Tab-separated table of C-alpha atoms in Angstrom:
chain	number	residue	atom	x	y	z
I	1	MET	CA	-3.441	-17.215	2.442
I	2	ILE	CA	-5.075	-14.489	4.478
I	3	VAL	CA	-3.104	-11.777	6.268
I	4	GLU	CA	-4.478	-9.006	8.435
I	5	ALA	CA	-3.250	-5.950	10.278
I	6	LYS	CA	-5.067	-3.872	12.877
I	7	LEU	CA	-4.698	-0.404	14.283
I	8	LYS	CA	-6.594	0.209	17.485
I	9	PHE	CA	-7.558	3.528	19.063
I	10	ALA	CA	-6.874	5.641	15.959
I	11	LYS	CA	-7.763	9.273	16.675
I	12	LEU	CA	-10.376	9.497	13.937
I	13	SER	CA	-14.105	8.909	13.826
I	14	ALA	CA	-15.233	5.605	12.359
I	15	GLN	CA	-17.614	7.358	9.969
I	16	LYS	CA	-14.799	9.367	8.370
I	17	CYS	CA	-12.560	6.319	8.193
I	18	ARG	CA	-15.258	4.248	6.471
I	19	LEU	CA	-15.307	6.735	3.585
I	20	ILE	CA	-11.667	5.865	2.899
I	21	CYS	CA	-12.170	2.135	3.452
I	22	ASP	CA	-14.884	2.041	0.794
I	23	GLN	CA	-12.470	3.447	-1.803
I	24	ILE	CA	-9.898	0.643	-1.541
I	25	ARG	CA	-12.042	-2.416	-0.860
I	26	GLY	CA	-11.395	-5.098	-3.490
I	27	LEU	CA	-8.426	-3.362	-5.143
I	28	PRO	CA	-4.957	-4.827	-5.685
I	29	VAL	CA	-2.503	-3.524	-3.091
I	30	GLY	CA	-0.510	-1.473	-5.583
I	31	ARG	CA	-3.542	0.433	-6.744
I	32	ALA	CA	-4.896	0.776	-3.186
I	33	THR	CA	-1.602	2.288	-2.010
I	34	ASN	CA	-1.707	4.699	-4.937
I	35	VAL	CA	-5.288	5.778	-4.153
I	36	LEU	CA	-4.462	6.362	-0.499
I	37	GLY	CA	-1.253	8.208	-1.290
I	38	PHE	CA	-3.053	10.838	-3.360
I	39	SER	CA	-6.062	11.285	-1.082
I	40	PRO	CA	-5.994	14.518	0.963
I	41	LYS	CA	-7.988	13.085	3.884
I	42	LYS	CA	-6.472	12.360	7.293
I	43	GLY	CA	-8.050	8.906	7.272
I	44	ALA	CA	-6.160	8.000	4.104
I	45	PHE	CA	-2.825	8.425	5.893
I	46	ILE	CA	-3.972	6.211	8.777
I	47	VAL	CA	-5.411	3.467	6.544
I	48	LYS	CA	-2.276	3.561	4.370
I	49	LYS	CA	-0.118	2.831	7.408
I	50	VAL	CA	-2.269	-0.187	8.266
I	51	LEU	CA	-2.194	-1.373	4.639
I	52	ASP	CA	1.594	-1.077	4.545
I	53	SER	CA	1.783	-3.065	7.778
I	54	ALA	CA	-0.404	-5.819	6.317
I	55	ILE	CA	1.780	-5.958	3.206
I	56	ALA	CA	4.898	-6.236	5.359
I	57	ASN	CA	3.257	-8.990	7.430
I	58	ALA	CA	2.406	-10.953	4.290
I	59	GLU	CA	5.904	-10.617	2.879
I	60	HIS	CA	7.861	-11.307	6.059
I	61	ASN	CA	5.731	-13.890	7.853
I	62	ASN	CA	4.309	-15.822	4.892
I	63	GLY	CA	6.678	-15.021	2.029
I	64	ALA	CA	3.817	-13.850	-0.162
I	65	ASP	CA	4.189	-12.233	-3.575
I	66	ILE	CA	3.175	-8.595	-3.127
I	67	ASP	CA	1.912	-8.231	-6.695
I	68	ALA	CA	-0.659	-10.994	-6.161
I	69	LEU	CA	-2.218	-9.496	-3.004
I	70	LYS	CA	-5.668	-7.908	-2.971
I	71	VAL	CA	-7.563	-6.033	-0.287
I	72	VAL	CA	-10.263	-8.537	0.627
I	73	ARG	CA	-11.789	-6.749	3.615
I	74	VAL	CA	-11.165	-3.383	5.178
I	75	PHE	CA	-13.352	-1.911	7.879
I	76	ALA	CA	-13.395	0.577	10.739
I	77	ASP	CA	-15.168	-0.156	14.005
I	78	GLU	CA	-15.922	2.412	16.666
I	79	GLY	CA	-13.547	2.595	19.591
I	80	PRO	CA	-14.012	4.249	22.968
I	81	SER	CA	-14.531	8.000	23.081
I	82	TYR	CA	-12.370	10.339	25.120
I	83	LYS	CA	-14.621	12.512	27.251
I	84	ARG	CA	-13.443	16.098	27.658
I	85	THR	CA	-15.095	19.247	29.001
I	86	GLN	CA	-15.065	22.731	27.577
I	87	ALA	CA	-15.759	25.839	29.635
I	88	ARG	CA	-18.898	27.742	28.694
I	89	ALA	CA	-20.592	30.921	29.860
I	90	LYS	CA	-21.787	31.476	33.458
I	91	GLY	CA	-19.574	28.773	34.964
I	92	ARG	CA	-21.080	25.954	32.972
I	93	GLY	CA	-19.325	23.320	30.963
I	94	THR	CA	-20.165	21.075	28.050
I	95	ARG	CA	-18.870	17.639	27.269
I	96	ILE	CA	-16.860	17.010	24.124
I	97	ASP	CA	-16.510	13.453	22.856
I	98	LYS	CA	-13.310	12.758	20.945
I	99	SER	CA	-14.024	9.595	19.037
I	100	THR	CA	-11.608	6.809	18.140
I	101	CYS	CA	-11.810	3.837	15.809
I	102	HIS	CA	-10.219	0.453	15.198
I	103	VAL	CA	-9.046	-0.095	11.591
I	104	THR	CA	-8.619	-3.617	10.188
I	105	VAL	CA	-7.168	-4.495	6.783
I	106	VAL	CA	-7.342	-8.085	5.449
I	107	LEU	CA	-5.292	-9.114	2.420
I	108	SER	CA	-5.393	-12.313	0.376
I	109	ASP	CA	-3.569	-13.690	-2.627
I	110	GLY	CA	-6.585	-15.614	-3.868
I	111	GLU	CA	-5.512	-19.067	-2.694
């Protein structure tokens, strides 16, 4: 059984989110939740919410045993960037790109 959860348009760069994703890939969900709970990074909070959603999906929709679940795949793709301008000297302006990402967590119980 494979269960997935997605979060789209997270206000975080994909590069920063991938650092967190690499830490929990292949771990059992209990250990992955523990790793994310103690990480000080902003991306850990976002990925933990998606992981908790995937666990809830597996339990509610498929009746899966939570202790048997493992993080099979977790990845962050780039989303669209918000384009903003910032005032600079002499009436000029510069563009600031505020990047977003799409986070996907896939769980499996090994069957």
